[in-house]
XYZ file of C-alpha atoms in Angstrom:
660
model
C -16.436 -13.230 13.838
C -15.845 -16.888 12.885
C -12.832 -17.403 10.612
C -10.829 -14.656 12.279
C -7.651 -15.185 14.317
C -7.418 -13.541 17.802
C -5.740 -10.277 16.886
C -8.242 -9.839 13.902
C -11.138 -10.384 16.311
C -9.622 -7.759 18.711
C -9.326 -5.287 15.823
C -12.921 -5.844 14.698
C -14.400 -5.687 18.258
C -12.609 -2.491 19.377
C -14.840 0.478 19.199
C -13.776 2.628 22.148
C -11.528 5.121 20.429
C -8.778 5.543 17.763
C -7.185 2.286 16.551
C -4.129 1.599 14.447
C -4.041 -1.987 12.918
C -0.432 -2.732 11.829
C -1.182 -5.353 9.138
C 1.641 -7.228 7.745
C 1.759 -8.494 4.201
C -0.938 -11.190 3.537
C -2.404 -10.844 6.992
C -6.050 -10.343 5.967
C -6.445 -6.550 6.402
C -9.283 -6.309 3.936
C -11.140 -8.958 5.785
C -10.656 -7.014 9.037
C -12.101 -3.809 7.511
C -15.066 -5.644 5.964
C -15.879 -7.529 9.131
C -15.576 -4.265 11.191
C -18.102 -2.595 8.937
C -20.467 -5.546 9.472
C -19.893 -5.616 13.216
C -20.490 -1.773 13.429
C -23.879 -2.275 11.701
C -25.055 -5.532 13.271
C -24.063 -4.516 16.868
C -26.130 -1.373 16.456
C -23.028 0.770 17.313
C -23.312 2.789 14.151
C -25.848 3.356 11.234
C -24.577 2.411 7.834
C -25.071 5.812 6.420
C -22.519 7.162 8.907
C -19.640 4.597 8.226
C -17.001 5.487 5.603
C -14.365 3.138 4.340
C -11.622 4.965 2.414
C -8.820 3.505 0.286
C -6.631 4.530 -2.531
C -7.705 2.792 -5.836
C -10.989 2.268 -7.393
C -10.230 -1.459 -7.699
C -9.667 -1.761 -3.823
C -12.910 0.258 -3.272
C -14.743 -1.974 -5.602
C -13.506 -5.235 -3.946
C -14.337 -3.903 -0.554
C -17.780 -2.881 -1.576
C -18.286 -6.359 -2.839
C -17.139 -7.950 0.286
C -19.112 -5.667 2.491
C -22.186 -6.393 0.301
C -21.891 -10.141 1.106
C -21.909 -9.428 4.954
C -24.793 -6.957 5.298
C -28.124 -6.228 3.772
C -28.473 -4.695 0.344
C -29.982 -1.480 1.773
C -27.145 -1.161 4.451
C -24.438 -1.880 1.740
C -25.856 0.964 -0.365
C -25.806 3.262 2.557
C -22.158 2.654 3.520
C -19.697 4.938 1.912
C -16.921 2.922 0.379
C -14.672 5.250 -1.640
C -11.191 6.499 -2.578
C -9.814 9.745 -1.218
C -10.191 11.488 -4.375
C -13.899 10.282 -4.921
C -14.757 11.541 -1.422
C -13.111 14.788 -2.197
C -15.159 14.964 -5.379
C -18.323 14.346 -3.450
C -17.289 16.951 -0.868
C -16.870 19.596 -3.604
C -19.975 18.725 -5.393
C -21.881 19.570 -2.194
C -19.680 22.435 -1.004
C -18.639 23.903 -4.355
C -19.617 27.574 -3.489
C -17.324 27.389 -0.357
C -14.370 27.255 -2.819
C -15.701 29.539 -5.498
C -16.844 26.786 -7.914
C -20.090 26.477 -9.780
C -22.074 23.230 -10.138
C -20.736 21.021 -13.016
C -17.082 22.020 -12.535
C -14.452 19.970 -14.623
C -11.513 17.943 -13.419
C -8.351 18.540 -15.319
C -6.279 15.563 -16.051
C -2.451 15.434 -16.378
C -2.558 16.406 -20.086
C -4.900 19.384 -19.456
C -2.524 20.556 -16.583
C 0.455 20.422 -18.858
C -1.414 22.275 -21.564
C -2.394 24.978 -19.232
C 1.056 25.190 -17.501
C 2.706 25.310 -20.957
C 0.503 28.151 -21.874
C 1.614 30.026 -18.715
C 5.242 29.392 -19.127
C 7.566 31.853 -21.010
C 7.757 31.204 -24.715
C 10.363 28.566 -25.509
C 10.357 26.847 -22.269
C 11.348 23.194 -22.598
C 9.663 19.960 -21.398
C 12.002 19.838 -18.308
C 10.685 23.248 -17.169
C 7.035 22.020 -17.808
C 7.516 18.833 -15.785
C 9.427 20.657 -13.082
C 6.538 23.210 -12.629
C 3.792 20.494 -12.760
C 5.715 18.392 -10.121
C 6.306 21.362 -7.774
C 2.751 22.622 -7.939
C 1.556 19.088 -7.195
C 3.957 18.780 -4.270
C 2.681 22.061 -2.762
C -0.878 20.934 -3.067
C -0.156 17.601 -1.514
C 1.252 19.485 1.382
C -2.169 21.386 1.396
C -0.433 24.665 0.505
C -2.483 27.379 -1.208
C -0.739 29.579 -3.818
C -0.219 32.304 -1.080
C 1.400 29.748 1.244
C 3.533 28.161 -1.420
C 5.036 31.771 -2.180
C 6.170 31.883 1.481
C 7.417 28.185 1.264
C 9.512 28.801 -1.893
C 13.297 28.906 -1.209
C 15.258 29.206 -4.453
C 14.565 31.552 -7.206
C 13.253 28.880 -9.271
C 10.795 27.838 -6.686
C 9.687 31.439 -6.459
C 9.136 31.617 -10.158
C 7.018 28.517 -10.049
C 5.074 29.698 -6.954
C 4.191 32.713 -9.099
C 3.117 30.480 -11.846
C 1.004 28.335 -9.416
C -0.870 31.590 -8.526
C -1.649 32.330 -12.151
C -2.379 28.484 -12.782
C -4.975 28.395 -9.977
C -6.615 31.697 -11.191
C -6.901 30.166 -14.674
C -8.554 27.025 -13.208
C -11.000 29.210 -11.328
C -11.848 31.031 -14.630
C -12.466 27.712 -16.353
C -14.607 26.381 -13.343
C -12.161 23.556 -12.924
C -10.021 21.730 -10.496
C -7.120 19.321 -10.919
C -6.744 15.970 -9.085
C -4.687 17.314 -6.257
C -7.438 19.956 -5.585
C -9.807 17.134 -4.898
C -7.960 16.831 -1.464
C -6.566 20.309 -0.867
C -9.825 22.284 -1.416
C -12.058 20.027 0.729
C -9.307 20.281 3.429
C -9.272 23.973 3.170
C -13.019 24.090 3.906
C -12.812 21.555 6.781
C -10.022 23.380 8.487
C -11.254 26.841 8.141
C -15.129 26.440 8.433
C -16.287 25.014 11.817
C -19.903 24.667 10.615
C -18.883 22.656 7.414
C -16.423 20.457 9.612
C -19.178 19.550 12.130
C -21.670 18.898 9.224
C -19.296 16.354 7.644
C -18.248 14.819 10.982
C -21.979 14.139 11.658
C -22.302 12.486 8.199
C -19.197 10.376 8.576
C -19.090 9.340 12.197
C -16.736 6.282 11.832
C -13.840 6.228 9.435
C -11.974 3.170 8.252
C -8.879 3.962 6.273
C -6.940 1.389 4.193
C -3.232 1.635 3.411
C -2.752 4.478 5.773
C 1.035 4.387 5.235
C 0.362 5.742 1.729
C -1.259 8.902 2.885
C 0.309 12.317 2.015
C 0.267 15.229 4.287
C -3.037 16.578 2.993
C -4.840 13.273 3.179
C -3.689 12.663 6.664
C -4.899 16.048 7.770
C -8.282 15.308 5.990
C -8.637 12.143 8.132
C -7.876 14.167 11.318
C -10.469 16.882 10.276
C -13.192 14.338 9.592
C -12.452 12.191 12.706
C -12.169 15.224 14.884
C -11.265 14.927 18.682
C -13.538 11.804 18.968
C -11.169 9.870 17.013
C -13.765 7.209 16.005
C -11.505 5.553 13.345
C -9.672 2.424 12.449
C -6.514 3.060 10.339
C -5.046 -0.008 8.651
C -1.559 0.165 7.381
C 1.998 -1.419 7.162
C 5.019 0.937 7.484
C 7.028 -1.894 5.854
C 5.111 -1.623 2.769
C 5.371 2.092 2.268
C 6.868 2.521 -1.236
C 5.356 5.699 -2.671
C 7.334 8.457 -1.202
C 8.085 9.714 -4.762
C 4.361 10.687 -4.957
C 4.250 12.237 -1.436
C 3.402 9.249 0.784
C 4.419 9.748 4.372
C 4.835 6.482 6.392
C 5.634 8.674 9.367
C 1.867 9.455 9.460
C 1.491 6.149 11.370
C 3.617 7.443 14.021
C 1.917 10.806 13.907
C -1.362 9.108 14.828
C 0.105 8.224 18.223
C 1.139 11.816 18.941
C -2.255 13.317 17.601
C -4.286 10.754 19.521
C -2.571 9.689 22.789
C -5.257 7.192 23.375
C -4.468 5.348 20.252
C -4.570 1.525 20.470
C -2.214 -0.561 18.307
C -2.949 -4.100 17.161
C -0.514 -6.150 15.128
C -1.576 -8.680 12.479
C 1.442 -10.902 12.169
C -0.048 -14.267 10.906
C 0.484 -14.441 7.082
C -2.000 -16.477 5.031
C -0.030 -16.231 1.755
C 3.638 -17.199 1.969
C 5.707 -20.213 2.874
C 7.796 -20.118 5.998
C 11.050 -19.814 4.004
C 9.810 -16.781 2.165
C 8.531 -15.189 5.341
C 11.764 -15.785 7.238
C 13.585 -14.057 4.413
C 11.235 -11.165 4.252
C 11.492 -10.675 8.105
C 15.386 -10.777 7.779
C 15.577 -8.080 5.171
C 13.066 -5.800 6.697
C 14.560 -6.013 10.181
C 17.416 -3.897 8.862
C 15.080 -0.806 8.621
C 14.316 1.337 11.820
C 10.854 0.481 13.297
C 8.580 2.110 15.733
C 6.522 -1.165 15.909
C 8.528 -4.203 14.737
C 6.383 -7.019 13.275
C 7.437 -10.541 12.733
C 5.224 -12.399 10.128
C 4.623 -16.169 10.598
C 2.748 -18.712 8.543
C 1.221 -22.256 8.885
C 1.917 -23.118 5.110
C 5.097 -25.136 5.785
C 8.665 -24.654 4.833
C 8.241 -24.535 1.112
C 10.920 -24.585 -1.652
C 14.226 -22.845 -1.124
C 14.555 -19.333 -2.489
C 16.810 -19.587 -5.660
C 19.500 -17.005 -6.290
C 20.562 -16.788 -9.886
C 23.930 -15.295 -11.007
C 23.582 -14.501 -14.712
C 25.895 -13.125 -17.261
C 23.700 -10.328 -18.515
C 20.098 -9.300 -19.024
C 19.552 -11.602 -22.004
C 20.957 -14.602 -19.971
C 18.641 -13.633 -17.113
C 15.596 -13.447 -19.411
C 16.451 -16.785 -20.897
C 16.585 -18.532 -17.556
C 13.289 -16.964 -16.409
C 11.436 -17.926 -19.617
C 12.884 -21.563 -19.422
C 12.050 -21.951 -15.884
C 8.377 -20.714 -16.368
C 8.020 -23.248 -19.229
C 9.423 -26.046 -17.051
C 7.115 -25.302 -14.124
C 4.010 -25.130 -16.372
C 4.753 -28.493 -17.803
C 6.115 -30.306 -14.698
C 3.564 -28.894 -12.261
C 0.496 -27.958 -14.523
C 0.495 -24.438 -13.309
C -1.538 -21.842 -15.212
C 0.514 -18.929 -16.602
C -1.581 -16.405 -14.420
C 0.368 -17.798 -11.357
C 3.621 -16.374 -12.545
C 4.945 -12.890 -12.067
C 8.086 -11.253 -13.291
C 8.850 -8.156 -11.218
C 11.489 -5.442 -11.962
C 12.586 -2.085 -10.665
C 12.004 -0.200 -13.891
C 9.671 -0.906 -16.888
C 12.653 -0.659 -19.407
C 13.743 -4.072 -17.928
C 10.921 -5.868 -19.588
C 12.335 -5.862 -23.172
C 14.611 -8.755 -23.154
C 12.012 -10.730 -21.081
C 9.328 -10.063 -23.690
C 11.737 -11.322 -26.459
C 12.389 -14.698 -24.668
C 8.709 -15.168 -23.671
C 7.725 -14.695 -27.320
C 10.374 -17.201 -28.451
C 8.967 -19.805 -26.180
C 5.302 -18.857 -27.029
C 4.572 -18.026 -23.424
C 1.613 -15.537 -23.169
C 2.243 -12.502 -21.074
C 0.611 -9.277 -20.029
C 2.567 -6.048 -19.169
C 1.039 -3.893 -16.500
C 1.582 -0.149 -17.206
C 0.760 0.092 -21.070
C -1.269 2.910 -22.331
C -4.146 3.621 -19.825
C -7.609 3.132 -21.130
C -8.686 6.716 -20.444
C -5.470 7.926 -22.228
C -6.301 6.402 -25.524
C -6.892 9.117 -28.125
C -10.324 8.198 -29.184
C -11.505 7.902 -25.630
C -10.006 11.232 -24.663
C -11.876 12.804 -27.652
C -15.179 11.522 -26.405
C -14.510 12.713 -22.888
C -13.606 16.060 -24.154
C -17.038 16.411 -25.774
C -18.740 15.252 -22.609
C -16.889 17.794 -20.597
C -17.879 20.605 -22.892
C -21.470 19.411 -22.848
C -21.265 19.322 -18.980
C -19.396 22.456 -18.489
C -19.401 25.298 -21.102
C -16.554 27.121 -19.205
C -14.190 24.122 -19.890
C -11.892 25.719 -22.530
C -9.361 22.931 -22.259
C -12.059 20.387 -23.362
C -13.335 22.897 -25.923
C -10.008 23.054 -27.608
C -9.636 19.229 -27.908
C -13.394 18.633 -28.744
C -13.509 21.250 -31.578
C -10.579 19.612 -33.424
C -11.799 15.986 -32.847
C -12.557 15.333 -35.473
C -10.852 18.098 -37.598
C -13.339 20.589 -39.047
C -11.225 23.212 -40.829
C -10.656 25.124 -37.690
C -6.965 25.737 -37.370
C -4.732 27.246 -34.686
C -4.896 30.797 -36.053
C -8.616 30.850 -35.942
C -8.636 29.451 -32.427
C -6.142 32.037 -31.184
C -8.321 34.785 -32.629
C -11.393 33.310 -31.023
C -9.498 32.939 -27.709
C -8.665 36.664 -27.847
C -12.231 37.641 -28.543
C -13.399 35.379 -25.672
C -10.650 36.842 -23.269
C -11.674 40.373 -24.131
C -15.451 39.644 -23.554
C -14.784 37.559 -20.353
C -16.660 34.608 -21.773
C -15.572 31.010 -22.244
C -14.709 29.734 -25.702
C -17.798 27.633 -26.297
C -20.016 30.676 -25.719
C -17.851 32.835 -27.917
C -18.197 30.310 -30.656
C -21.976 30.703 -30.564
C -21.726 34.562 -31.024
C -22.560 35.426 -34.694
C -20.571 38.757 -34.573
C -17.474 36.948 -33.226
C -17.880 34.468 -36.055
C -18.014 37.307 -38.673
C -14.298 38.203 -37.621
C -13.238 34.723 -38.826
C -12.754 33.211 -42.326
C -15.667 31.564 -43.794
C -14.516 28.067 -43.425
C -13.493 28.099 -39.896
C -16.595 30.084 -38.986
C -18.799 27.442 -40.615
C -16.953 24.682 -38.737
C -17.321 26.386 -35.387
C -21.069 26.919 -36.104
C -21.564 23.283 -36.832
C -19.678 22.296 -33.748
C -21.697 24.740 -31.549
C -24.930 23.347 -32.906
C -24.005 19.892 -32.069
C -22.916 20.758 -28.521
C -26.223 22.647 -27.885
C -28.111 19.741 -29.192
C -26.331 17.117 -27.166
C -26.506 19.257 -24.117
C -30.290 19.403 -24.493
C -30.346 15.533 -24.747
C -28.098 15.107 -21.654
C -30.664 16.886 -19.291
C -33.140 14.082 -19.636
C -31.515 11.245 -21.472
C -29.914 8.152 -20.258
C -26.148 8.472 -19.550
C -25.031 5.729 -21.991
C -27.274 7.157 -24.725
C -25.507 10.468 -24.290
C -22.209 8.774 -24.687
C -23.224 6.833 -27.832
C -24.809 9.995 -29.339
C -21.534 11.841 -28.946
C -19.562 8.879 -30.547
C -21.867 8.857 -33.472
C -22.870 12.383 -34.053
C -19.514 14.046 -33.315
C -17.930 12.453 -36.265
C -15.329 10.836 -34.127
C -16.259 7.297 -35.095
C -16.277 8.319 -38.885
C -12.884 9.952 -38.489
C -11.531 6.734 -36.869
C -12.764 4.835 -39.924
C -11.005 7.240 -42.281
C -7.642 7.420 -40.582
C -7.290 3.691 -39.479
C -6.408 1.628 -42.518
C -6.029 -1.566 -40.659
C -9.565 -3.213 -40.136
C -8.513 -4.965 -36.847
C -7.033 -1.844 -35.442
C -10.234 0.056 -36.258
C -12.405 -2.576 -34.537
C -10.123 -2.484 -31.393
C -10.378 1.353 -31.204
C -14.249 1.142 -31.799
C -14.325 -1.470 -29.051
C -12.690 1.139 -26.648
C -15.591 3.548 -27.397
C -18.098 0.830 -26.853
C -16.569 0.011 -23.580
C -16.681 3.600 -22.559
C -20.476 3.650 -23.176
C -20.950 0.362 -21.408
C -19.429 1.926 -18.266
C -22.183 4.423 -17.987
C -24.585 1.540 -17.812
C -23.263 0.233 -14.631
C -25.363 0.416 -11.440
C -25.126 3.476 -9.078
C -23.535 5.797 -11.581
C -24.598 9.424 -11.389
C -27.051 10.773 -14.060
C -25.926 14.169 -15.056
C -23.465 14.709 -17.773
C -21.298 16.766 -15.473
C -21.131 14.175 -12.793
C -20.508 11.504 -15.296
C -17.513 13.395 -16.662
C -16.131 14.087 -13.320
C -16.350 10.441 -12.190
C -14.645 9.250 -15.392
C -11.775 11.524 -14.579
C -11.094 9.570 -11.441
C -10.702 6.250 -13.065
C -7.253 4.668 -13.816
C -5.952 1.955 -16.055
C -4.921 -0.212 -13.129
C -8.609 -0.627 -12.166
C -9.820 -1.904 -15.595
C -9.790 -5.228 -16.901
C -7.886 -8.505 -16.135
C -5.130 -10.007 -18.084
C -6.484 -13.494 -18.076
C -4.215 -16.500 -18.132
C -0.920 -14.816 -18.932
C 2.391 -14.344 -17.157
C 2.286 -10.893 -15.510
C 5.359 -8.397 -16.134
C 5.221 -5.441 -13.825
C 7.194 -3.062 -11.808
C 7.733 -3.816 -8.037
C 5.695 -0.627 -7.341
C 2.675 -1.975 -9.417
C 2.833 -5.478 -7.755
C 1.716 -4.218 -4.267
C -1.425 -5.875 -3.165
C -1.004 -8.847 -5.583
C 0.090 -12.447 -5.018
C 1.326 -15.196 -7.221
C 2.454 -18.916 -6.644
C 5.707 -18.087 -8.431
C 7.598 -14.762 -8.479
C 10.740 -13.778 -10.289
C 12.598 -10.554 -9.241
C 15.031 -9.651 -11.909
C 17.775 -6.991 -11.795
C 18.797 -7.444 -8.066
C 21.977 -5.520 -8.529
C 23.664 -2.654 -6.610
C 22.620 0.675 -8.519
C 19.379 -0.909 -9.650
C 17.764 -2.391 -6.516
C 18.716 -0.416 -4.408
C 18.618 2.284 -7.008
C 21.716 4.346 -7.356
C 20.031 7.637 -6.311
C 19.165 6.263 -3.027
C 22.648 4.936 -2.391
C 24.094 8.386 -3.269
C 21.762 10.003 -0.906
C 22.685 7.660 1.892
C 19.177 6.253 2.562
C 17.999 2.926 1.173
C 15.179 2.286 3.468
C 12.320 2.702 0.940
C 14.269 0.550 -1.589
C 14.468 -2.268 0.969
C 10.873 -1.917 1.599
C 10.205 -2.198 -2.122
C 12.335 -5.400 -2.208
C 10.255 -6.632 0.870
C 6.995 -5.961 -0.980
C 8.406 -8.034 -3.992
C 9.412 -10.983 -1.749
C 5.954 -11.088 -0.222
C 4.041 -11.366 -3.427
C 5.350 -15.078 -3.674
C 3.365 -17.763 -2.142
C 5.387 -20.889 -3.022
C 8.467 -20.169 -5.234
C 10.552 -17.146 -5.286
C 13.598 -16.443 -7.600
C 15.891 -13.579 -7.406
C 18.286 -12.994 -10.297
C 21.245 -10.609 -10.825
C 23.474 -10.034 -13.815
C 27.276 -9.412 -13.840
C 26.768 -6.831 -16.625
C 23.927 -4.900 -18.188
C 23.615 -2.780 -21.225
C 22.890 0.946 -20.248
C 22.762 3.645 -22.906
C 24.452 1.355 -25.366
C 27.354 0.483 -23.116
C 28.120 -2.559 -20.961
C 28.141 -1.647 -17.307
C 29.495 -4.107 -14.626
C 27.445 -4.364 -11.408
C 27.655 -6.159 -8.102
C 24.827 -8.160 -6.690
C 22.331 -6.215 -4.454
C 23.384 -5.877 -0.877
C 19.759 -7.019 -0.006
C 20.721 -10.483 -1.105
C 23.268 -10.677 1.656
C 20.610 -9.856 4.268
C 18.545 -13.135 3.339
C 19.083 -16.099 5.664
C 21.610 -18.472 3.966
C 19.888 -21.526 5.212
C 16.729 -20.739 3.175
C 18.604 -20.021 -0.109
C 19.690 -22.165 -3.025
C 22.485 -20.565 -4.958
C 23.825 -21.330 -8.461
C 26.324 -24.110 -8.434
C 25.124 -25.819 -5.413
C 23.105 -28.897 -6.128
C 21.610 -30.969 -3.402
C 21.126 -34.710 -3.851
C 17.304 -34.351 -3.769
C 17.432 -31.972 -6.730
C 19.171 -34.226 -9.249
C 15.915 -35.657 -10.683
C 14.391 -32.152 -10.920
C 17.469 -30.835 -12.804
C 17.140 -33.723 -15.247
C 13.529 -32.853 -15.778
C 14.428 -29.142 -16.491
C 17.029 -30.181 -18.834
C 14.602 -32.288 -20.849
C 11.908 -29.500 -21.077
C 14.531 -27.028 -22.200
C 15.691 -29.377 -24.872
C 12.106 -29.947 -26.057
C 11.700 -26.133 -26.172
C 14.780 -25.673 -28.269
C 13.710 -28.440 -30.587
C 10.315 -26.858 -31.092
C 11.908 -23.529 -32.188
C 13.774 -25.143 -34.857
C 10.821 -27.260 -35.952
C 8.600 -24.231 -36.198
C-alpha cells in the first residue's frame, strides 16, 4: 500500500463488513478502489472472479480496468468484473432473460426508439410536450423500480393516470418486440433479484464483494440493486461524495449515502480529506461555500500544494464583455506561462452560454472543443448501420426494421409500411418476417414489394454471415452491401463532409475489433447501445467548453466559471422552490476542477429571448473567503508588472486581428 495516505490505507485494508468511503474532490478515490481490488486478490481474501467494481460511465470503467490491470496479473484482471450499472444489468438479463419473458438476442431501445414507440401510442395530434412528459414520467417510474401496475397505484393526477395507462401499453409493446429500454436494464434485474430467492443467491455467490464508485449518484433502483447483490453480509465498499451530488434531475438520490447507515448498522465510515489537485486558496473557498449546505458527515478538504494565486472575481458589463475577458486572459496565460490550451476549461450553467465565448475564441484563433455536440452514436449514418445490425440480431425488432428498410431509400413509402404493419399485426408476426412472406407482398404495389424483397434477401444473407463471421466483418458488410455508403456518396455533395461521415462508419467497424468484445451480432448490438458520446475520443490540445455538469471528474490548471449571477447560478427554478443546495454543490464541483487558477465572472446584464435582463451577482460569491479573492478594481503592488504584461499581449492580439 505504498503511496497511500493513512485514511486511504484504512479504506483499502478494511474487509470486515460494509464500508462507506466519503471521498472529497481530488482525494484519490479511484486509486483506493484500484488498490482495494488488488489487496482483496493478493491477500487471498477474495478470488478475482468474485469481485465486481461498478461505476456509471464506460470511460470510468475503462480507466478503472486499466489501473486494475497494472496492479494484478493478466488472468486476474480478466476475471474481475469492472462494469457500469447498465452493463451489469445487460449481463444479468442475457443470463436470466427467461425470468422476465425475454428471448435471447433481445434489443435495447434508445431514446429515439422510445419516442417513436410512445408517439405511436399517444392519441393522434399529441404534441412534443406530451411526448416528452410521457417519456420522462415513465423513466421516473422505472428509476423508482415501479412496474406498470405499481405505477398505476402511484399516479396521483389525471394526467399521471393517463401516462401510467400508456406505460402499461408501452411495456407490452416492448415485450412484443423482444426489447427493453435503458431503464429496464436496472428495473428488470432488480425485479428478479427481489422476487426470486434462488436467482438472488446465485448472483450473490457470483459477485461476493462489491466496490461501488460515485454512490451519491445512484437512483432508487440502483441503490436497491446494490442491496440485493450485497445481501445481509454487506461485503461492499461504497465510495461517494455527497457534496458532488449534482444529478437529481436524472433521479440521483444523495440521501442513499445516509440510507446505507440505516440499512447496515455496522457500516464503517472513512473520510478522505487530503486533496491532491487544488491550491490551498481554492480549497478554502470550496470548503467555505459547501459548508452552507446541511451535512450528515462534514468534510474539510486540505492540500499540501501551497497557497496558489488569488481567485479572481470579474464584474462584466454583459455576456460579450465576459467572453472577451476570458479569451484575452487565456491568450495572455498561454503566452506568458507557456501553458497548453488543454489546461484551460470554461464552465457554464447551460450550453446556450457558449455562443459569445466561441465567437471571441475564434477571433483570437484560440482552438476549442465543446463537450456536448452530436453524440457519435446519434449520427444519422451510424444509427442507420446500427438499425441493420439490430434487425440482423433480432428479427422481432420492428423499430430497427422501420429505420433499416428506409436506410437507404428503396421505394418503400409510409403507405406500404402501414399496410405491411397491419398484415403483420393481424398475423402476430414481426415486420421482418412479414416482409419475407410472398402472399403479403402480393398485397402491395410492385415497386415497394420489390424493394422489400431485396431488403429481406440482404438481411437473410447478412444474418447467415453473422453466425460464424468476425464481428468487424459483419459491420463492414452492412456498410457496403446495404447501400448506406453509396447513399452517403449521392446525398453528400461536399467531399470533405462525405469523408468525415465515412470515417464515422470506419470507426464503428474498428470498435468491433477491440479486445474482449462479444462475438454474436445480438450481443454486439446490445453493447453498442450502452455507449455514450462522453466516452469516445479526446479533444486534444484545445480549450474545453462544457457545462458544470459535464465537468465532474475532470481537472484543469486554469478554470473560468462564467455566468455567476442570481437566476443563472443558482438557477431561478431552485430559488423559486426555496432550495439551492444542489446548485451550491454544482458551484462547488466547478470550483474544485481548478488546480492553480480560478476565475469567477458575472455580468450586469444578459440578453435573454432578445431582451436585456439585469441580474445581480450570485449569492455564492458572497460565501467565498474575502482574503482569498481578487476583485475587479483592486490592484496590489505585486500585480502591477503582471497587468502591464497582460496589456501588452492584448494590444498584440488586437493588432494581429487588423493585420490579418
